């Protein structure tokens, strides 16, 4: 039916035609709202949409993108002045970068300890991660909110990006374990014979060999945290991020639709750039059975 | 001789101790974090289910034993929206299982078998999953709510009196379609990567035995990707009562009762109430967890039963 990996067949089968047709149809359906959104973001106002819903903008209003920075804002009880889109994008960058770095380092050091040392108690770590991944615990959000408030970590940038993200629960723990296990013990043993201490072995021998995996997970987590709007909504209202801002703008009729769509595209732009630069690393890399391939 | 043995032993012990100290230094902070923010949070959640808070600042509360459970139980058995929410939560999972999962596997197989053209499809299909849900929700909502009715009217003369997100017969499917529209990403990636990991010699051997492509899919590819399939099904079953079905993004607190899910309801209630309402939600969470955990374990058991690699 399909050809690759062995002899290429020139026959096109019904199944192949059906799947290609479905995929082309799907991609068209996927792209139409995006193209419509991009064109609408360049129209002069919501009024223009009434008689020019699908056409090209009568005047290409690229200034909508700068106006989105000036006109779209979020108000909070934390300060009198509203938060504008530019400031929120800065908070997004800070939140995503610090959280991703702390989270990736945590995954890495715990996985490192688990794989490089043979203390029996370390096997408990695998069990902890597996159980927390498999057990669905419902309704603990109120308890989390109370806990974070009592510890003064809610609405606290350090608390939400460093302390809250210092957790090793999740698939990437196993991904890094698999990668470190793949490095021959002889490498670290040779370094130890040459007088390297544990820290030097970790940073000068093992880490450079797993830098690719570290970086891939950092990028994946950066995208996750950039896109995360519920955590800032619940726990970081005094640092409103851009995606939280979009949620606020969405139903606010004071803001013009073209500017709201311009804000959408501005928020997605950094992530699309990262994706197109690193898509091979991000897409080819992660699998459940093998972890991350370099 | 004895002296040098002692020195060697001492050196060995100190080396191991050093390793132990270094190892503990690496894991101590993440373990404390886990103890506070996973174990502590969940234990506190259990405790909260048995207390009543008298004010916003009351962090300790007064023990009321099973009163909160009684309240929630009465709510669950008398309010009409609970059966609907449970039905929706399970229904969405089952619908995804019978539509999206087979389609994702089939597309993944197509991509796996057609590396060049498939690679392009893979990038395009994966792209929406890296975009923030808020961006896709906004684009989808504005397009469906403003552009599609206009298109229907101008092209087919169909006038929509009620929008897609408000119409009682369309709102569920409009949101279900959104999940379809941008939801292939991660699972497609995991399936294609699992397929790419199949040894070409296994595939060649099957072709030498005269196996066709459909047979290859069924007898070679499916068993080889079964661990990925099993994991995704188990993760999905574990999270089905937490799934908010994007309702908070689309409707905020105002989603229609007939499309609400258990996950959405609990999240919305948490956002709606202050600390005095938390014990009720904690009790609700415990009751639902008591359903979710056995269900997740049942699915795990069933998946292990049909796993070709097991037994």
XYZ file of C-alpha atoms in Angstrom:
605
model
C 0.000 0.000 0.000
C 2.703 2.485 0.986
C 6.257 2.658 -0.039
C 9.499 3.632 1.677
C 12.196 1.824 3.599
C 12.082 -0.932 0.976
C 11.332 -0.914 -2.740
C 9.511 2.234 -3.760
C 6.264 1.434 -5.504
C 4.820 3.820 -8.064
C 1.293 2.449 -7.618
C -1.038 4.804 -5.819
C -3.622 2.878 -3.882
C -7.102 3.877 -2.761
C -6.003 3.978 0.892
C -3.110 6.266 -0.008
C -5.389 8.602 -1.959
C -7.880 8.647 0.917
C -5.261 9.498 3.517
C -3.577 12.151 1.371
C -7.010 13.681 0.618
C -7.850 13.699 4.313
C -4.514 15.282 5.199
C -4.801 17.962 2.514
C -8.385 18.687 3.624
C -7.280 18.807 7.247
C -4.391 21.154 6.517
C -6.681 23.468 4.541
C -9.109 23.512 7.482
C -6.198 24.122 9.828
C -4.792 26.989 7.792
C -7.993 28.839 6.855
C -8.661 30.288 10.354
C -4.965 31.158 10.695
C -4.855 32.984 7.372
C -8.194 34.642 8.143
C -6.860 35.692 11.553
C -3.665 37.118 10.034
C -5.624 39.082 7.395
C -8.184 40.300 9.927
C -5.378 41.512 12.195
C -4.431 43.922 9.404
C -7.897 45.385 8.858
C -8.712 48.855 10.065
C -11.402 48.006 12.631
C -14.180 45.606 13.624
C -16.489 47.723 11.439
C -14.567 46.862 8.291
C -15.235 43.192 9.010
C -18.974 43.675 8.536
C -18.671 44.180 4.815
C -15.230 42.725 4.229
C -15.134 39.483 6.175
C -12.937 37.433 3.849
C -11.284 39.909 1.507
C -7.858 41.445 1.736
C -7.660 44.502 4.003
C -8.707 47.712 2.228
C -5.733 49.325 3.875
C -3.002 47.177 5.343
C -2.968 48.405 8.924
C 0.369 47.128 10.171
C 0.064 49.722 12.916
C -2.449 47.347 14.594
C 0.576 45.474 15.869
C 2.041 48.539 17.565
C -1.439 49.587 18.715
C -1.851 46.167 20.351
C 1.078 47.081 22.577
C -0.454 50.468 23.386
C -4.136 49.618 23.725
C -4.479 46.110 25.160
C -4.113 45.926 28.885
C -4.995 43.923 31.979
C -6.040 45.484 35.259
C -5.281 43.890 38.599
C -5.718 44.816 42.219
C -1.963 44.799 42.754
C -1.257 48.212 41.290
C -3.112 51.217 39.918
C -1.536 51.220 36.466
C -2.674 48.561 34.040
C -0.300 45.994 32.562
C 0.182 46.465 28.810
C 0.987 43.745 26.295
C 4.708 44.591 26.082
C 5.164 44.223 29.829
C 3.161 40.995 29.801
C 5.358 39.570 27.038
C 8.396 40.419 29.139
C 6.837 38.572 32.091
C 6.087 35.631 29.783
C 9.727 35.520 28.741
C 10.953 35.695 32.329
C 8.414 33.161 33.570
C 9.105 30.712 30.753
C 12.895 31.048 30.800
C 13.402 30.799 34.577
C 10.780 28.062 35.047
C 12.121 25.989 32.152
C 15.707 26.323 33.375
C 14.888 25.409 36.986
C 12.642 22.524 35.936
C 15.168 21.103 33.449
C 18.040 21.389 35.946
C 15.894 19.591 38.544
C 15.038 16.776 36.136
C 18.699 16.537 35.252
C 20.243 16.444 38.724
C 17.724 13.934 40.088
C 18.111 11.702 37.021
C 21.896 12.068 37.332
C 21.851 10.982 40.971
C 19.565 8.052 40.118
C 21.724 6.748 37.299
C 25.290 7.482 38.422
C 25.106 6.197 41.998
C 24.163 2.731 43.168
C 22.524 3.523 46.512
C 19.467 1.325 46.940
C 17.211 4.092 48.224
C 17.465 5.831 44.862
C 15.212 3.225 43.232
C 12.364 4.839 45.179
C 12.650 7.839 42.833
C 11.459 5.749 39.852
C 8.496 4.555 41.881
C 7.597 8.099 42.941
C 7.618 9.368 39.355
C 5.690 6.361 38.013
C 3.009 6.487 40.701
C 2.473 10.241 40.380
C 2.176 9.893 36.609
C -0.335 7.056 36.793
C -2.479 8.158 39.728
C -5.149 10.695 38.903
C -5.633 12.922 41.947
C -8.643 15.175 41.520
C -9.542 18.282 43.486
C -6.240 19.209 45.118
C -6.109 22.685 43.560
C -7.731 24.410 46.580
C -5.135 22.804 48.820
C -2.345 23.984 46.474
C -3.712 27.518 46.497
C -3.880 27.565 50.307
C -0.423 26.092 50.654
C 1.160 28.576 48.252
C -0.625 31.462 49.957
C 0.412 30.359 53.430
C 4.022 29.994 52.360
C 3.892 33.426 50.668
C 4.737 31.837 47.346
C 1.573 32.858 45.516
C 1.948 36.117 43.573
C 5.645 35.716 44.186
C 7.818 35.427 41.079
C 10.626 33.553 42.824
C 8.151 31.190 44.480
C 6.323 30.318 41.277
C 9.308 30.084 38.959
C 11.959 28.578 41.203
C 10.409 26.804 44.187
C 7.286 25.552 42.423
C 9.262 24.364 39.405
C 11.868 22.466 41.398
C 10.013 19.222 40.786
C 11.178 16.098 39.012
C 7.812 14.447 38.429
C 7.136 13.594 34.819
C 8.281 11.799 31.729
C 11.484 13.832 31.269
C 12.997 12.289 34.386
C 13.019 8.920 32.592
C 14.155 10.531 29.356
C 17.297 11.919 31.038
C 17.877 8.685 32.988
C 17.882 6.775 29.673
C 20.325 9.251 28.145
C 22.789 9.198 31.060
C 22.654 5.403 31.262
C 23.807 5.345 27.644
C 27.166 6.919 28.589
C 29.810 4.274 29.372
C 30.934 4.195 33.010
C 34.523 4.092 31.787
C 34.333 7.794 30.916
C 33.654 8.896 34.475
C 35.983 6.272 35.932
C 38.831 7.560 33.772
C 38.147 11.100 34.962
C 38.113 9.914 38.583
C 41.477 8.180 38.124
C 42.784 11.494 36.767
C 41.709 13.077 40.049
C 38.363 14.634 39.098
C 35.898 15.038 41.926
C 32.133 14.293 41.650
C 31.267 17.820 40.598
C 33.929 17.830 37.899
C 32.757 14.441 36.603
C 29.227 15.749 36.413
C 29.995 19.062 34.726
C 33.064 18.217 32.654
C 32.326 14.628 31.579
C 28.646 13.706 31.719
C 26.944 17.064 31.170
C 28.727 17.923 27.880
C 27.721 14.506 26.522
C 24.056 15.064 27.398
C 23.888 18.745 26.590
C 21.697 18.079 23.520
C 19.061 16.340 25.622
C 19.217 19.024 28.277
C 18.714 21.691 25.628
C 15.823 19.835 23.932
C 13.983 19.449 27.229
C 14.675 23.090 28.080
C 13.108 24.174 24.764
C 10.071 21.901 25.257
C 9.552 23.221 28.785
C 10.113 26.815 27.638
C 7.301 26.408 25.095
C 5.099 24.785 27.764
C 5.603 27.628 30.218
C 5.309 30.347 27.590
C 1.923 28.876 26.654
C 0.793 28.207 30.227
C -1.909 30.691 31.129
C -3.639 28.962 34.056
C -0.692 29.064 36.489
C -0.207 32.836 36.076
C -4.004 33.224 36.242
C -4.228 31.346 39.548
C -0.894 32.011 41.216
C 0.822 34.999 39.588
C -1.724 37.728 39.059
C 0.806 40.450 39.809
C 2.994 39.143 36.962
C 0.352 38.716 34.243
C 1.821 36.866 31.284
C 0.842 37.415 27.661
C -1.256 34.230 27.374
C -3.178 35.166 30.503
C -3.611 38.594 28.922
C -5.140 36.976 25.822
C -7.701 35.228 28.001
C -8.644 38.599 29.497
C -8.747 40.345 26.091
C -10.842 37.606 24.484
C -14.223 38.612 25.832
C -13.433 42.275 26.383
C -15.564 44.208 23.891
C -13.629 47.419 24.532
C -10.774 46.110 22.418
C -10.908 46.000 18.625
C -10.914 42.514 17.070
C -8.025 43.229 14.641
C -5.852 44.331 17.552
C -6.788 41.269 19.590
C -5.808 39.055 16.668
C -2.592 41.046 16.233
C -1.852 40.336 19.914
C -2.468 36.609 19.271
C 0.045 36.573 16.454
C 2.577 38.570 18.465
C 2.321 36.064 21.312
C 2.730 33.092 19.020
C 5.598 34.562 16.975
C 8.503 33.757 19.364
C 7.275 30.178 19.738
C 6.922 29.685 15.984
C 10.441 31.035 15.506
C 11.805 28.618 18.099
C 9.831 25.780 16.511
C 11.083 26.410 12.984
C 14.686 26.742 14.151
C 14.648 23.656 16.363
C 11.833 21.548 14.863
C 14.120 18.642 13.961
C 15.445 18.470 17.508
C 11.991 18.857 19.019
C 10.134 16.489 16.721
C 12.687 13.807 15.973
C 13.842 13.632 19.527
C 11.204 12.496 21.915
C 9.759 9.010 22.136
C 8.229 7.102 25.017
C 10.305 3.994 24.490
C 13.715 5.512 23.885
C 13.653 8.875 25.555
C 15.376 11.587 23.543
C 17.580 10.846 20.576
C 20.411 13.245 19.801
C 50.134 -5.122 55.528
C 47.271 -4.772 57.959
C 47.943 -1.045 58.187
C 47.699 -0.550 54.413
C 44.420 -2.555 54.345
C 43.008 -0.234 56.961
C 44.107 2.789 54.916
C 42.536 1.343 51.750
C 39.308 0.553 53.631
C 39.223 4.046 55.116
C 39.766 5.616 51.695
C 36.999 3.447 50.219
C 34.570 4.337 52.972
C 35.293 8.008 52.698
C 34.908 7.867 48.905
C 31.512 6.211 49.236
C 30.490 8.686 51.901
C 31.569 11.508 49.642
C 29.458 10.034 46.877
C 26.529 9.722 49.266
C 26.872 13.345 50.355
C 27.098 14.515 46.753
C 24.108 12.372 45.771
C 22.027 13.705 48.678
C 23.033 17.267 47.825
C 21.645 16.727 44.334
C 18.305 15.307 45.367
C 17.573 16.946 48.693
C 15.872 20.106 47.407
C 13.687 18.307 44.832
C 12.725 15.782 47.534
C 11.769 18.544 49.975
C 9.799 20.204 47.185
C 8.050 16.883 46.485
C 7.333 16.354 50.183
C 5.739 19.789 50.546
C 4.064 20.369 47.203
C 2.917 16.856 46.363
C 2.607 14.854 49.571
C 1.868 17.904 51.729
C -0.657 19.357 49.293
C -2.504 16.044 48.938
C -2.501 15.328 52.671
C -3.754 18.846 53.284
C -6.446 18.255 50.667
C -7.589 15.142 52.561
C -7.548 17.088 55.832
C -9.548 19.912 54.264
C -12.273 17.471 53.263
C -12.996 16.887 56.957
C -12.973 20.479 58.192
C -14.937 23.671 57.875
C -13.286 27.077 57.563
C -14.959 29.877 59.430
C -13.348 32.735 57.570
C -10.946 33.618 54.797
C -7.951 33.656 57.161
C -8.873 30.467 58.979
C -6.203 28.025 57.827
C -6.821 25.373 60.490
C -10.598 24.970 60.430
C -13.021 23.096 62.647
C -13.349 19.338 62.228
C -16.769 18.403 60.867
C -15.896 14.795 59.946
C -18.094 13.602 57.062
C -20.338 16.668 56.746
C -18.626 17.857 53.558
C -18.925 14.396 52.038
C -22.624 14.336 52.892
C -23.137 17.730 51.234
C -21.259 16.659 48.111
C -22.998 13.295 47.995
C -26.404 14.967 48.179
C -25.309 17.396 45.467
C -24.087 14.584 43.248
C -27.205 12.502 43.615
C -29.801 15.254 43.360
C -28.441 17.878 40.974
C -29.190 17.087 37.354
C -25.841 18.369 36.080
C -23.699 15.681 37.735
C -24.810 12.735 35.554
C -24.382 14.995 32.514
C -20.861 15.992 33.555
C -19.831 12.393 34.236
C -21.357 11.290 30.921
C -19.545 14.118 29.097
C -16.184 13.326 30.714
C -16.340 9.640 29.804
C -18.037 10.371 26.461
C -15.289 12.758 25.310
C -12.626 10.226 26.231
C -14.415 7.385 24.425
C -15.126 9.552 21.371
C -11.460 10.495 21.190
C -10.526 6.849 21.577
C -12.670 5.632 18.692
C -12.076 8.545 16.317
C -8.873 10.428 17.002
C -6.691 7.530 18.149
C -7.198 5.260 15.087
C -6.883 8.230 12.752
C -3.664 9.381 14.458
C -2.167 5.900 14.194
C -3.179 5.608 10.532
C -1.723 9.025 9.672
C 1.422 8.188 11.629
C 1.758 4.981 9.605
C 1.359 6.963 6.401
C 4.037 9.429 7.537
C 6.329 6.571 8.574
C 5.947 4.907 5.199
C 6.357 8.096 3.175
C 9.298 9.812 4.780
C 9.629 12.766 2.358
C 6.026 13.866 1.921
C 5.135 12.608 5.412
C 7.755 14.825 7.021
C 6.004 17.941 5.741
C 2.643 16.704 7.031
C 4.260 15.872 10.364
C 5.598 19.416 10.827
C 2.254 20.990 9.879
C 0.195 18.624 12.052
C 2.492 19.075 15.028
C 2.694 22.885 14.781
C -0.693 23.667 16.465
C 0.329 21.747 19.561
C 3.220 24.122 20.243
C 0.974 27.163 19.951
C -0.701 28.404 23.115
C -4.191 27.058 23.597
C -5.342 30.659 24.156
C -4.173 31.652 20.668
C -5.848 28.723 18.921
C -8.996 29.165 21.019
C -9.224 32.841 20.038
C -8.608 32.207 16.345
C -11.061 29.297 16.292
C -13.755 31.106 18.257
C -13.637 34.319 16.230
C -13.540 32.392 12.962
C -16.400 30.042 13.863
C -18.495 32.749 15.491
C -18.049 35.563 12.980
C -16.678 34.254 9.691
C -18.455 30.889 9.310
C -22.035 32.214 9.778
C -21.253 34.930 7.209
C -19.882 32.290 4.821
C -22.940 30.056 5.312
C -25.275 32.930 4.639
C -23.502 34.322 1.591
C -22.755 30.944 -0.021
C -25.692 28.736 0.958
C -28.334 31.144 2.192
C -28.297 29.530 5.630
C -29.006 32.062 8.339
C -27.755 31.062 11.752
C -29.950 32.551 14.405
C -27.844 31.197 17.245
C -24.048 30.993 17.015
C -22.110 27.720 17.048
C -20.955 28.226 20.623
C -24.473 28.953 21.855
C -26.622 26.558 19.842
C -27.712 23.645 22.097
C -27.304 21.115 19.298
C -23.952 22.420 18.037
C -21.965 23.696 21.016
C -20.677 20.304 22.187
C -19.570 19.293 18.680
C -18.091 22.728 17.984
C -15.748 22.285 20.928
C -15.128 18.614 20.208
C -14.108 19.625 16.692
C -11.705 22.179 18.162
C -9.950 19.301 19.963
C -9.746 17.522 16.627
C -8.666 20.667 14.800
C -5.507 21.228 16.796
C -5.078 18.107 18.834
C -3.101 15.595 16.722
C 0.301 16.973 17.705
C 1.916 15.137 20.564
C 0.393 11.697 20.039
C 1.190 11.831 16.310
C 4.780 12.668 17.176
C 5.058 9.842 19.690
C 3.537 7.283 17.292
C 5.716 8.289 14.328
C 8.844 8.274 16.485
C 7.900 4.835 17.836
C 7.387 3.578 14.275
C 10.712 5.053 13.148
C 12.372 3.078 15.924
C 11.221 -0.262 14.402
C 14.222 -2.110 13.060
C 14.219 -2.137 9.214
C 15.404 -5.773 9.328
C 12.142 -6.768 11.051
C 10.163 -5.042 8.297
C 12.307 -6.611 5.568
C 11.932 -10.047 7.113
C 8.172 -9.681 7.127
C 8.217 -8.658 3.440
C 10.347 -11.680 2.603
C 7.636 -13.793 4.213
C 5.170 -12.240 1.764
C 3.479 -9.877 4.189
C 1.567 -6.999 2.539
C 1.468 -3.464 3.867
C -1.829 -3.846 5.706
C -0.596 -7.068 7.284
C 2.662 -5.332 8.123
C 0.679 -2.592 9.850
C -1.365 -5.062 11.846
C 1.195 -7.767 12.633
C 4.487 -5.843 12.752
C 3.899 -2.127 13.341
C 1.038 -2.307 15.853
C 2.745 -4.803 18.188
C 5.973 -2.778 18.014
C 4.270 0.505 18.901
C 1.993 -1.097 21.480
C 3.975 0.270 24.479
C 3.409 3.818 23.162
C -0.263 3.064 22.437
C -0.704 1.560 25.901
C 0.980 4.480 27.646
C -1.120 7.062 25.811
C -4.352 5.187 26.580
C -3.395 4.859 30.251
C -2.401 8.509 30.561
C -5.670 9.494 28.859
C -7.767 7.316 31.158
C -5.966 8.677 34.212
C -6.710 12.251 33.180
C -10.255 11.931 31.886
C -11.920 13.256 35.027
C -9.483 16.168 35.066
C -10.134 17.117 31.435
C -11.648 20.604 31.211
C -12.577 20.154 27.517
C -11.236 23.709 26.861
C -14.429 25.083 28.417
C -12.691 27.545 30.692
C -10.802 28.991 27.722
C -13.962 29.310 25.615
C -16.586 30.243 28.179
C -14.764 31.260 31.338
C -17.110 30.547 34.238
C -20.189 30.543 32.031
C -20.089 27.236 30.142
C -23.487 25.697 29.433
C -24.475 22.937 31.837
C -25.068 20.367 29.101
C -21.448 20.512 27.914
C -19.680 20.765 31.248
C -17.227 18.097 32.350
C -16.191 17.047 35.835
C -12.725 18.603 35.377
C -14.195 21.911 34.252
C -16.740 21.979 37.081
C -14.121 21.420 39.788
C -11.789 24.038 38.296
C -14.605 26.556 37.896
C -15.841 25.959 41.447
C -12.303 26.434 42.793
C -12.026 29.767 40.987
C -15.512 30.790 42.069
C -15.383 30.219 45.806
C -13.109 31.598 48.498
C -11.316 29.557 51.154
C -14.563 28.756 52.980
C -15.741 26.803 49.934
C -12.536 24.782 49.551
C -13.470 21.902 51.932
C -16.482 21.040 49.768
C -14.248 20.877 46.668
C -11.652 18.816 48.535
C -14.364 16.315 49.522
C -15.621 16.281 45.946
C -12.079 15.613 44.763
C -11.688 12.641 47.106
C -14.962 11.080 45.949
C -13.989 11.527 42.293
C -10.462 10.234 42.902
C -12.072 7.116 44.396
C -13.718 6.573 40.998
C -10.793 7.732 38.855
C -8.099 5.557 40.440
C -9.906 2.190 40.078
C -10.912 3.164 36.544
C -7.300 4.008 35.635
C -6.151 0.721 37.203
C -8.841 -1.196 35.298
C -7.691 0.316 32.002
C -4.097 -0.501 32.914
C -5.122 -4.109 33.645
C -7.040 -4.381 30.357
C -4.167 -2.902 28.363
C -1.747 -5.358 29.943
C -4.156 -8.188 29.036
C -4.139 -7.269 25.353
C -0.461 -6.303 25.214
C 1.204 -8.678 22.726
C 4.509 -8.324 24.590
C 3.021 -9.436 27.922
C 2.569 -13.120 28.624
